[in-house]
Amino acid sequence: MADYAALKQAVISGKAAQVKELTQKALDEGRNPQEVLDQGLIPAMDIVGEKFSCHEFYIPEMLIAARAMQAGIGLLKPLLAAAGGKPRGKVVIGTVKGDLHDIGKNLVGLMLQGSGFEVVDLGADVKPERFVEAVKTSQPHFVMMSALLTTTMLGMKDTVEALKAANLRTAVKVAVGGAPVTQRFCDEIGADFYAADATGAVTKAKALLPA
Amino acid sequence: MPMTNRERILAVLDKRSPDRIPWIARLDLWYHARVAEGNLPARFRGMTLVEVGRALRTGNPARDGKVFKVCYEGMEVRNERAPGVARQRFVTPYGEVTFGRILSDKVSGTTDQGLPLEHPIHSVDDYNVLEYIAEHTYYEPCYDEYLAYETAVGGEGYPMVSCGDVPFHYFLLHLSGYNQAYFEMVDHAEEFEHLITVMEQVDRERLWPVVAESPARLILHGVHFDSQMTPPHMFRKYMTPYYKDFSALLHARGKSLVWHADDDSKDILAEVKDAGFDMSECFCTAPMVEVTLEEARAAWKGDVAIFGGVPSIILEPTFPEAEFEEYMRGVFRTIAPGDAFILGVADNVMPTSLIERVERVSDLVEQHGAYPVQPY
């Protein structure tokens, strides 16, 4: 019998080896990979997100839990793909041009994956044209950009403008975040939403997904 | 006769009242970028950084003082420089490790500041190399150099001497990088704990005495502590014991312990105070981070002086003029009557900042900064 309570606890505690073992055990018992994802891994990351929101968890715990979750996802991903399963949504993420800070961006990516999104991670120091190219090739629901510096956050505006110039602005929702970024800045540059942290980004992305 | 900035800072450190709040803006990023790009405003052309600060009526941050030089024995240290990148390679009997930094194209060639590009820990074997480096690191006093610097700074500021970081945070920041460091703490817990214990012992035996016996008073130790990256439980476990002992040693010799507070400190305000810090320098506030000046003043009262309060984002053209004015009004309201406070930009006047706003802050300090500060 698949022990989803134990699987969830293993993710929350950041025990990657145990997550892998319990995920494999559930699959060996004939559980549907989607069920393992929906009843084991995703609810675990939801709890991690809640703990983060109430300052019971901080980024270290989030990262360790997200890595543990990835140990399970790694087993499920090929099976889900083979079964024709579709991700909840697709997101292109990156830290903007001139900015090498990627912790926040990585965390958003991990949390999105933990919530069933497919993530195309462009890395750090991403030029607007690379975002545009990724939107063309990956056709995501969202472009999410991160910046840590006041000097680099204007790269978000450049990317929004580049998407407009490529007639792609309405094809995706654009999200922005990072220490100096605010809702007002988001509004000024014409992005669709701002999130203060990784859990906020996931929550808003879920809410904005087409029905 | 008005006090000098030096006298004002010393008054703040001694918990006396200065004639007015000190106002010291870090202009180095703005200045070097403008010089490099050839767009320093005409009225500043030909001026040094200190002269520009003087023209803007802000004090000298005086952050270049040194009281020791770091020496390594029993290893070869190779410093390599390529455009935009600096690497330091340590060749030891236990193997090699490399620290790499990428230099901002705005400041490359003018400063050694840079973001970590390559961390030395790639495998568990690297811990032995780093332990060897720690055990063979020595600190050679250069007090005369400090005294010459202090004389050169004169009344325009008070030198703050950078003296390193607590081993735990040095591990996060420089040895492994934040992401990987948390995994290392889980995957190689024993090696991690052993390494930071060795590093701490070396600090206590070799670094601390050199700093404690130095002529410097303002000891900057620790940078970028953050609510999220050095959360309260980790701060208490790995940083508080170190800083309680270090601050006690410094206090016994009339020195002040300062940390560079340019990240969010909302959840670690109590820990900073408990650790014995006397000042939070480049103290960054909302809207750049979560913590507000009000929260910090309430938590620290007069025990931890604040040097900051002007987040650099409010100097940006994207920040509306009226809101900048309101923000500054709020700063003066919050800090009144002005105890334990040095007004500064957190953490730097950025290359894109409106320099007119720096001058406007200078005006505000002259108009409303006299002690006791009255909200306006």
Coordinates of C-alpha atoms in Angstrom, one line a residue:
Chain A
M1 CA 0.0 0.0 0.0
A2 CA 1.5 3.3 -1.1
D3 CA 2.3 5.4 2.0
Y4 CA 1.7 8.9 0.8
A5 CA 1.8 10.3 4.3
A6 CA 5.4 9.0 4.6
L7 CA 6.2 10.3 1.2
K8 CA 5.0 13.7 2.0
Q9 CA 6.9 13.8 5.3
A10 CA 10.1 12.7 3.5
V11 CA 9.7 15.6 1.1
I12 CA 9.0 18.1 3.8
S13 CA 12.0 16.8 5.8
G14 CA 14.2 17.0 2.7
K15 CA 15.1 13.3 2.7
A16 CA 15.9 12.8 -1.0
A17 CA 16.9 9.1 -0.7
Q18 CA 13.7 8.3 1.2
V19 CA 11.6 10.1 -1.3
K20 CA 13.1 8.2 -4.1
E21 CA 12.6 4.9 -2.3
L22 CA 9.0 5.6 -1.4
T23 CA 8.2 6.8 -4.9
Q24 CA 9.7 3.7 -6.4
K25 CA 7.8 1.6 -3.9
A26 CA 4.5 3.2 -4.9
L27 CA 5.3 2.6 -8.6
D28 CA 6.3 -1.0 -7.9
E29 CA 2.9 -1.5 -6.3
G30 CA 1.3 -0.4 -9.5
R31 CA 0.3 3.1 -8.5
N32 CA -0.4 5.5 -11.3
P33 CA 2.5 8.0 -11.6
Q34 CA 0.0 10.9 -11.8
E35 CA -1.5 9.7 -8.5
V36 CA 1.9 9.5 -6.9
L37 CA 2.5 13.1 -8.0
D38 CA -0.9 14.4 -7.1
Q39 CA -1.2 12.6 -3.7
G40 CA 2.4 12.5 -2.6
L41 CA 4.7 15.1 -4.0
I42 CA 2.5 18.1 -4.9
P43 CA 0.7 18.2 -1.5
A44 CA 4.1 17.9 0.2
M45 CA 5.4 21.0 -1.6
D46 CA 2.1 22.8 -0.8
I47 CA 2.8 22.2 2.9
V48 CA 6.4 23.3 2.4
G49 CA 5.1 26.5 0.8
E50 CA 2.7 27.1 3.7
K51 CA 5.5 26.6 6.2
F52 CA 7.6 29.1 4.2
S53 CA 4.7 31.6 4.2
C54 CA 4.4 31.5 8.0
H55 CA 8.2 31.7 8.5
E56 CA 8.5 28.2 9.9
F57 CA 10.6 27.3 6.9
Y58 CA 13.2 29.5 5.2
I59 CA 15.0 29.2 1.9
P60 CA 17.5 26.5 3.1
E61 CA 14.6 24.2 4.1
M62 CA 12.8 25.1 0.9
L63 CA 15.8 24.2 -1.2
I64 CA 16.4 20.9 0.6
A65 CA 12.7 19.9 0.3
A66 CA 12.6 20.9 -3.3
R67 CA 15.7 18.7 -4.0
A68 CA 14.0 15.8 -2.2
M69 CA 10.9 16.3 -4.3
Q70 CA 13.0 16.3 -7.4
A71 CA 14.3 12.8 -6.5
G72 CA 10.7 11.6 -6.8
I73 CA 9.9 13.7 -9.9
G74 CA 12.9 12.2 -11.6
L75 CA 11.3 8.7 -11.4
L76 CA 7.9 9.9 -12.4
K77 CA 8.7 12.2 -15.3
P78 CA 9.5 9.6 -18.0
L79 CA 6.5 7.6 -17.0
L80 CA 4.2 10.6 -17.1
A81 CA 5.5 11.6 -20.5
A82 CA 5.1 8.0 -21.8
A83 CA 1.5 8.0 -20.6
G84 CA 0.8 11.2 -22.4
G85 CA 0.4 13.1 -19.2
K86 CA 0.7 16.9 -19.6
P87 CA 2.2 19.3 -17.1
R88 CA -0.1 21.8 -15.4
G89 CA 1.5 24.6 -17.4
K90 CA 4.8 25.7 -18.9
V91 CA 7.0 28.4 -17.6
V92 CA 10.2 30.0 -19.0
I93 CA 12.3 31.5 -16.2
G94 CA 15.5 33.4 -16.0
T95 CA 17.5 36.1 -14.2
V96 CA 17.7 39.2 -16.4
K97 CA 20.7 40.5 -18.4
G98 CA 23.6 41.6 -16.3
D99 CA 22.4 39.8 -13.2
L100 CA 24.0 36.6 -11.9
H101 CA 21.9 36.1 -8.8
D102 CA 20.0 33.0 -9.3
I103 CA 18.9 31.6 -5.9
G104 CA 15.4 33.2 -6.1
K105 CA 15.0 32.2 -9.7
N106 CA 16.1 28.6 -8.9
L107 CA 13.7 28.4 -6.0
V108 CA 10.8 29.6 -8.1
G109 CA 11.7 26.9 -10.7
L110 CA 11.8 24.2 -8.1
M111 CA 8.6 25.2 -6.6
L112 CA 6.9 25.4 -10.0
Q113 CA 8.1 21.9 -10.8
G114 CA 6.9 20.7 -7.4
S115 CA 3.5 22.0 -8.3
G116 CA 3.4 20.2 -11.7
F117 CA 4.7 22.9 -14.0
E118 CA 7.2 22.3 -16.7
V119 CA 10.0 24.7 -16.4
V120 CA 12.4 25.9 -19.1
D121 CA 15.2 27.5 -17.1
L122 CA 17.3 29.9 -19.1
G123 CA 19.7 30.5 -16.3
A124 CA 21.2 33.9 -15.3
D125 CA 22.3 36.9 -17.3
V126 CA 19.6 36.3 -19.8
K127 CA 19.2 38.8 -22.7
P128 CA 15.7 39.9 -23.8
E129 CA 16.2 38.2 -27.2
R130 CA 16.8 34.9 -25.4
F131 CA 13.5 35.2 -23.6
V132 CA 11.9 36.0 -26.9
E133 CA 13.5 33.0 -28.6
A134 CA 12.4 30.7 -25.7
V135 CA 8.8 31.9 -26.0
K136 CA 8.9 31.1 -29.7
T137 CA 10.3 27.7 -29.3
S138 CA 8.7 26.6 -26.0
Q139 CA 5.4 28.3 -26.2
P140 CA 5.0 28.7 -22.4
H141 CA 2.1 30.0 -20.5
F142 CA 4.4 32.3 -18.5
V143 CA 7.7 34.1 -18.7
M144 CA 9.1 34.7 -15.2
M145 CA 12.0 37.1 -14.7
S146 CA 14.1 37.7 -11.6
A147 CA 16.5 40.5 -10.7
L148 CA 18.3 41.4 -7.5
L149 CA 19.8 44.7 -8.5
T150 CA 18.3 48.1 -9.1
T151 CA 20.7 48.4 -12.0
T152 CA 19.5 45.2 -13.7
M153 CA 15.8 45.2 -13.0
L154 CA 15.3 47.5 -16.1
G155 CA 16.2 44.4 -18.1
M156 CA 12.7 43.3 -17.3
K157 CA 11.3 46.3 -19.1
D158 CA 13.5 45.6 -22.1
T159 CA 12.2 42.0 -22.2
V160 CA 8.6 43.1 -22.1
E161 CA 9.4 45.5 -24.9
A162 CA 11.2 42.8 -26.9
L163 CA 8.2 40.5 -26.5
K164 CA 5.9 43.3 -27.8
A165 CA 8.2 43.9 -30.7
A166 CA 8.1 40.2 -31.6
N167 CA 4.3 40.3 -31.4
L168 CA 4.5 37.7 -28.5
R169 CA 3.4 39.9 -25.6
T170 CA -0.2 38.6 -25.6
A171 CA 0.9 35.0 -26.0
V172 CA 2.3 34.8 -22.5
K173 CA 1.8 36.2 -19.0
V174 CA 4.9 38.0 -17.8
A175 CA 5.8 37.7 -14.1
V176 CA 8.5 39.7 -12.3
G177 CA 10.2 39.3 -8.9
G178 CA 13.4 39.9 -6.9
A179 CA 14.5 42.1 -4.0
P180 CA 14.1 45.6 -5.7
V181 CA 11.1 44.7 -7.7
T182 CA 7.7 46.0 -6.6
Q183 CA 4.1 45.8 -7.7
R184 CA 4.4 49.3 -8.9
F185 CA 7.4 48.5 -11.0
C186 CA 5.5 45.6 -12.4
D187 CA 2.7 47.8 -13.4
E188 CA 5.0 50.5 -14.9
I189 CA 6.8 48.1 -17.2
G190 CA 3.6 46.4 -18.2
A191 CA 4.2 42.9 -16.7
D192 CA 1.2 40.8 -15.7
F193 CA 2.0 40.0 -12.1
Y194 CA 4.6 40.5 -9.4
A195 CA 5.3 37.9 -6.7
A196 CA 7.2 38.7 -3.5
D197 CA 8.5 35.1 -3.1
A198 CA 8.5 31.7 -4.7
T199 CA 5.2 30.5 -3.2
G200 CA 3.5 33.6 -4.3
A201 CA 4.8 33.1 -7.8
V202 CA 3.4 29.6 -7.9
T203 CA 0.0 30.6 -6.4
K204 CA -0.4 33.3 -8.9
A205 CA 0.6 31.2 -11.8
K206 CA -1.9 28.5 -10.8
A207 CA -4.7 31.1 -10.6
L208 CA -3.8 32.6 -14.0
L209 CA -3.7 29.3 -15.9
P210 CA -6.4 29.0 -18.5
A211 CA -9.3 26.9 -17.3
Chain B
M1 CA 31.7 75.3 15.3
P2 CA 30.0 72.3 13.7
M3 CA 31.3 68.9 14.5
T4 CA 33.2 67.0 11.8
N5 CA 31.8 63.8 10.5
R6 CA 34.5 61.9 12.4
E7 CA 33.3 63.6 15.6
R8 CA 29.7 62.9 14.8
I9 CA 30.4 59.2 14.2
L10 CA 32.4 58.9 17.4
A11 CA 29.5 60.6 19.3
V12 CA 27.1 58.0 17.9
L13 CA 29.4 55.1 18.8
D14 CA 29.8 56.6 22.3
K15 CA 26.1 57.1 22.7
R16 CA 26.5 60.8 22.9
S17 CA 24.6 63.4 20.9
P18 CA 26.2 64.7 17.7
D19 CA 25.3 68.2 16.6
R20 CA 23.4 66.7 13.8
I21 CA 22.9 63.3 12.3
P22 CA 26.0 62.2 10.3
W23 CA 25.2 61.8 6.5
I24 CA 27.6 59.5 4.6
A25 CA 26.7 58.2 1.2
R26 CA 28.7 55.5 -0.6
L27 CA 29.4 57.0 -4.0
D28 CA 32.1 54.6 -5.3
L29 CA 29.9 52.5 -7.7
W30 CA 28.2 55.6 -9.1
Y31 CA 31.5 57.5 -9.4
H32 CA 33.6 54.7 -11.0
A33 CA 30.8 53.7 -13.4
R34 CA 30.4 57.4 -14.5
V35 CA 34.1 57.8 -14.9
A36 CA 34.4 54.5 -16.9
E37 CA 31.5 55.6 -19.1
G38 CA 32.7 59.1 -19.5
N39 CA 29.5 60.7 -18.2
L40 CA 30.5 62.1 -14.9
P41 CA 28.5 65.4 -14.6
A42 CA 30.5 68.3 -15.9
R43 CA 30.7 70.0 -12.5
F44 CA 32.5 66.9 -11.0
R45 CA 35.0 66.3 -13.9
G46 CA 38.5 66.1 -12.7
M47 CA 37.5 65.5 -9.1
T48 CA 38.4 62.5 -7.1
L49 CA 35.8 60.3 -5.4
V50 CA 36.4 62.1 -2.1
E51 CA 36.2 65.5 -3.7
V52 CA 32.8 64.5 -5.3
G53 CA 31.6 63.4 -1.9
R54 CA 32.7 66.7 -0.5
A55 CA 30.9 68.7 -3.2
L56 CA 27.8 66.7 -2.5
R57 CA 28.1 67.5 1.2
T58 CA 28.3 63.9 2.3
G59 CA 31.0 62.4 4.5
N60 CA 33.7 59.9 3.5
P61 CA 32.6 56.3 4.1
A62 CA 36.3 55.5 4.7
R63 CA 36.0 51.8 4.0
D64 CA 39.5 51.1 2.8
G65 CA 41.4 50.9 6.1
K66 CA 43.4 47.7 6.8
V67 CA 44.8 46.5 10.1
F68 CA 46.3 43.2 8.8
K69 CA 47.5 41.5 5.7
V70 CA 46.6 37.9 5.1
C71 CA 49.5 35.5 4.6
Y72 CA 49.5 31.9 3.6
E73 CA 52.3 29.5 4.3
G74 CA 53.1 26.1 2.9
M75 CA 51.1 26.6 -0.3
E76 CA 51.3 28.4 -3.6
V77 CA 48.8 31.2 -4.2
R78 CA 48.3 32.1 -7.9
N79 CA 46.3 35.3 -8.7
E80 CA 45.0 35.2 -12.2
R81 CA 43.2 38.0 -13.9
A82 CA 41.3 38.0 -17.2
P83 CA 39.0 40.7 -18.5
G84 CA 36.0 40.7 -16.1
V85 CA 37.2 37.7 -14.2
A86 CA 39.6 37.2 -11.2
R87 CA 40.7 33.8 -10.0
Q88 CA 42.7 32.9 -6.9
R89 CA 44.2 29.4 -7.1
F90 CA 45.6 27.7 -4.0
V91 CA 48.0 24.8 -4.6
T92 CA 48.5 22.8 -1.4
P93 CA 49.9 19.4 -0.6
Y94 CA 46.3 18.1 -0.3
G95 CA 45.3 19.4 -3.8
E96 CA 44.2 22.6 -5.5
V97 CA 41.1 24.8 -5.1
T98 CA 40.1 27.9 -7.0
F99 CA 38.0 30.9 -6.0
G100 CA 36.7 32.8 -9.0
R101 CA 34.9 36.1 -9.1
I102 CA 33.3 37.8 -12.0
L103 CA 33.8 41.5 -12.0
S104 CA 31.1 43.9 -13.0
D105 CA 31.8 45.6 -16.3
K106 CA 30.9 48.8 -14.7
V107 CA 33.7 48.6 -12.1
S108 CA 36.2 46.2 -13.6
G109 CA 39.7 47.4 -13.1
T110 CA 38.7 49.9 -10.5
T111 CA 37.9 47.6 -7.6
D112 CA 38.3 44.0 -6.6
Q113 CA 34.6 43.8 -5.8
G114 CA 32.8 41.1 -7.7
L115 CA 30.3 38.2 -7.6
P116 CA 31.5 34.7 -6.9
L117 CA 31.8 32.8 -10.1
E118 CA 33.5 29.7 -8.9
H119 CA 33.5 28.2 -5.5
P120 CA 36.3 25.9 -4.3
I121 CA 34.1 23.1 -3.0
H122 CA 33.3 20.6 -5.8
S123 CA 33.8 17.4 -3.9
V124 CA 34.2 16.1 -0.4
D125 CA 38.0 15.9 -1.0
D126 CA 38.1 19.7 -1.2
Y127 CA 37.3 20.0 2.5
N128 CA 40.8 18.7 3.3
V129 CA 42.3 21.3 1.1
L130 CA 40.3 24.1 2.7
E131 CA 41.2 22.9 6.2
Y132 CA 44.9 23.0 5.2
I133 CA 44.5 26.5 3.9
A134 CA 42.7 27.6 7.1
E135 CA 45.4 26.1 9.3
H136 CA 48.1 27.8 7.3
T137 CA 46.6 31.2 7.2
Y138 CA 48.2 34.0 9.2
Y139 CA 47.4 37.6 9.9
E140 CA 50.2 40.1 9.8
P141 CA 49.4 43.4 11.5
C142 CA 49.8 46.6 9.4
Y143 CA 48.8 49.1 12.0
D144 CA 50.9 51.9 10.6
E145 CA 49.0 51.6 7.3
Y146 CA 45.8 52.0 9.2
L147 CA 47.0 55.0 11.1
A148 CA 48.1 56.6 7.8
Y149 CA 44.7 56.0 6.4
E150 CA 43.0 57.4 9.4
T151 CA 45.1 60.5 9.1
A152 CA 44.3 60.8 5.4
V153 CA 40.5 60.5 6.0
G154 CA 40.8 63.2 8.7
G155 CA 37.5 64.7 9.9
E156 CA 35.5 63.7 6.9
G157 CA 34.8 60.2 8.2
Y158 CA 35.9 57.4 10.5
P159 CA 37.6 54.3 9.1
M160 CA 35.7 51.1 9.1
V161 CA 38.0 48.1 8.9
S162 CA 36.9 45.0 7.1
C163 CA 38.0 42.0 9.1
G164 CA 36.3 39.0 7.5
D165 CA 33.2 36.9 8.1
V166 CA 32.0 34.3 10.5
P167 CA 33.1 30.8 9.2
F168 CA 29.6 29.5 8.7
H169 CA 28.6 32.4 6.5
Y170 CA 32.0 32.4 4.8
F171 CA 31.2 28.8 3.9
L172 CA 27.8 29.8 2.4
L173 CA 29.1 32.8 0.6
H174 CA 32.6 31.9 -0.6
L175 CA 33.3 28.2 -0.2
S176 CA 30.2 26.6 -1.6
G177 CA 27.7 29.2 -2.7
Y178 CA 24.3 29.5 -1.1
N179 CA 22.4 26.9 -3.0
Q180 CA 25.0 24.1 -2.8
A181 CA 26.0 25.0 0.8
Y182 CA 22.7 24.0 2.2
F183 CA 23.0 20.6 0.5
E184 CA 26.6 20.3 1.7
M185 CA 25.4 20.8 5.2
V186 CA 23.1 17.8 4.8
D187 CA 25.2 15.6 2.5
H188 CA 28.6 16.2 4.1
A189 CA 27.5 17.3 7.6
E190 CA 30.5 15.9 9.4
E191 CA 33.1 17.5 7.0
F192 CA 31.2 20.8 7.0
E193 CA 31.0 21.0 10.8
H194 CA 34.7 20.0 11.1
L195 CA 35.8 22.6 8.6
I196 CA 34.0 25.5 10.2
T197 CA 35.2 24.5 13.6
V198 CA 38.8 24.6 12.4
M199 CA 38.2 27.9 10.7
E200 CA 36.7 29.3 13.9
Q201 CA 39.6 28.1 16.0
V202 CA 42.1 29.8 13.6
D203 CA 40.0 33.1 13.8
R204 CA 40.0 33.0 17.6
E205 CA 43.7 32.3 17.9
R206 CA 45.2 34.4 15.0
L207 CA 42.7 36.9 13.6
W208 CA 40.9 38.1 16.8
P209 CA 44.0 39.1 18.7
V210 CA 45.4 41.1 15.7
V211 CA 42.1 42.9 15.3
A212 CA 41.7 43.4 19.1
E213 CA 45.1 44.9 19.5
S214 CA 44.8 47.2 16.4
P215 CA 44.3 50.9 16.6
A216 CA 41.0 50.6 14.6
R217 CA 37.8 51.1 16.5
L218 CA 35.1 50.3 13.9
I219 CA 35.5 46.6 13.1
L220 CA 33.4 45.5 10.1
H221 CA 32.9 41.7 10.4
G222 CA 30.2 39.9 8.5
V223 CA 28.3 40.8 5.4
H224 CA 24.9 40.1 3.8
F225 CA 23.3 38.3 6.7
D226 CA 19.8 37.7 5.6
S227 CA 16.4 36.6 7.1
Q228 CA 16.2 33.9 4.4
M229 CA 19.8 32.8 3.8
T230 CA 21.0 33.0 7.4
P231 CA 17.6 32.4 9.0
P232 CA 17.2 32.7 12.8
H233 CA 17.8 29.1 13.8
M234 CA 21.0 28.9 11.7
F235 CA 22.1 32.4 13.0
R236 CA 21.7 31.2 16.6
K237 CA 23.5 27.9 16.0
Y238 CA 26.4 28.9 13.9
M239 CA 26.9 32.7 14.3
T240 CA 25.7 33.9 17.7
P241 CA 28.3 32.0 19.8
Y242 CA 31.1 33.3 17.6
Y243 CA 29.9 36.9 17.6
K244 CA 29.1 36.9 21.3
D245 CA 32.7 36.1 22.1
F246 CA 34.2 38.3 19.4
S247 CA 32.0 41.3 20.4
A248 CA 32.9 40.8 24.1
L249 CA 36.6 40.8 23.2
L250 CA 36.2 44.0 21.1
H251 CA 34.1 45.8 23.7
A252 CA 36.7 45.1 26.3
R253 CA 39.1 47.1 24.2
G254 CA 36.7 49.9 23.4
K255 CA 36.0 48.8 19.9
S256 CA 32.7 48.5 18.0
L257 CA 31.5 45.5 16.0
V258 CA 29.7 46.3 12.7
W259 CA 28.1 44.2 10.1
H260 CA 27.2 45.0 6.5
A261 CA 23.4 44.9 6.5
D262 CA 22.5 45.3 2.9
D263 CA 20.0 42.3 2.8
D264 CA 16.8 41.7 4.6
S265 CA 17.2 41.5 8.3
K266 CA 13.5 41.4 9.4
D267 CA 13.6 38.0 11.0
I268 CA 17.1 38.3 12.5
L269 CA 16.8 41.6 14.2
A270 CA 16.8 40.0 17.7
E271 CA 19.7 37.7 16.8
V272 CA 21.9 40.7 15.6
K273 CA 21.3 42.5 18.9
D274 CA 21.9 39.4 20.9
A275 CA 25.2 38.6 19.1
G276 CA 26.6 41.9 20.4
F277 CA 26.7 44.0 17.2
D278 CA 27.0 47.7 17.8
M279 CA 26.1 48.9 14.4
S280 CA 24.4 47.7 11.2
E281 CA 26.1 49.4 8.3
C282 CA 24.5 49.9 4.8
F283 CA 21.3 49.0 6.6
C284 CA 18.8 48.4 3.9
T285 CA 15.1 48.9 4.3
A286 CA 11.8 48.5 2.5
P287 CA 10.9 48.8 -0.3
M288 CA 14.1 47.0 -1.3
V289 CA 13.8 44.5 1.4
E290 CA 11.0 43.6 3.9
V291 CA 12.4 45.1 7.1
T292 CA 11.4 48.7 7.8
L293 CA 13.4 51.4 9.6
E294 CA 10.6 51.5 12.2
E295 CA 10.9 47.7 12.9
A296 CA 14.7 47.9 13.3
R297 CA 14.5 51.0 15.6
A298 CA 11.9 49.3 17.7
A299 CA 14.0 46.1 18.0
W300 CA 17.4 47.6 18.5
K301 CA 16.5 50.9 20.3
G302 CA 19.9 52.5 21.0
D303 CA 21.8 49.2 21.3
V304 CA 22.5 48.7 17.6
A305 CA 23.2 51.9 15.8
I306 CA 21.8 52.1 12.3
F307 CA 24.0 53.4 9.4
G308 CA 21.8 53.6 6.4
G309 CA 18.1 54.2 6.0
V310 CA 18.1 55.4 2.4
P311 CA 17.6 52.4 0.2
S312 CA 19.2 53.1 -3.1
I313 CA 16.1 52.4 -5.1
I314 CA 14.5 55.6 -3.9
L315 CA 17.3 57.5 -5.7
E316 CA 16.4 55.9 -9.0
P317 CA 14.5 57.8 -11.7
T318 CA 11.8 55.1 -11.6
F319 CA 11.0 56.2 -8.0
P320 CA 8.6 59.2 -8.2
E321 CA 9.9 62.4 -6.8
A322 CA 6.9 63.0 -4.5
E323 CA 7.4 59.5 -3.0
F324 CA 11.1 60.1 -2.5
E325 CA 10.3 63.2 -0.5
E326 CA 7.7 61.4 1.5
Y327 CA 10.1 58.5 2.1
M328 CA 12.7 60.9 3.5
R329 CA 10.1 62.7 5.6
G330 CA 9.3 59.2 7.1
V331 CA 13.0 58.6 7.8
F332 CA 13.4 61.8 9.8
R333 CA 10.1 61.0 11.6
T334 CA 11.3 57.5 12.5
I335 CA 14.8 58.4 13.7
A336 CA 13.8 61.4 15.8
P337 CA 15.4 62.5 18.1
G338 CA 18.3 60.9 16.2
D339 CA 20.1 58.6 18.6
A340 CA 22.2 55.8 17.3
F341 CA 21.7 56.8 13.7
I342 CA 24.0 57.6 10.8
L343 CA 22.2 58.4 7.6
G344 CA 23.6 56.5 4.7
V345 CA 22.6 54.9 1.4
A346 CA 22.1 51.2 1.3
D347 CA 24.2 49.9 0.0
N348 CA 25.5 52.2 -2.7
V349 CA 24.5 55.2 -4.8
M350 CA 24.0 53.1 -8.0
P351 CA 25.2 54.1 -11.4
T352 CA 21.7 55.0 -12.5
S353 CA 20.8 57.0 -9.3
L354 CA 19.8 60.6 -9.6
I355 CA 22.7 62.5 -8.0
E356 CA 20.4 65.5 -7.4
R357 CA 18.6 63.4 -4.8
V358 CA 21.8 62.8 -2.9
E359 CA 22.2 66.6 -2.8
R360 CA 18.5 66.9 -1.7
V361 CA 19.3 64.5 1.2
S362 CA 22.2 66.8 2.1
D363 CA 19.8 69.7 2.1
L364 CA 17.4 67.8 4.3
V365 CA 20.2 66.9 6.8
E366 CA 21.2 70.5 7.0
Q367 CA 17.7 71.7 7.4
H368 CA 16.3 69.1 9.7
G369 CA 19.1 66.9 11.0
A370 CA 20.2 69.0 14.0
Y371 CA 20.1 67.1 17.2
P372 CA 17.5 66.5 18.6
V373 CA 15.9 65.8 15.2
Q374 CA 12.4 67.2 14.8
P375 CA 10.1 65.6 12.3
Y376 CA 9.1 68.0 9.6

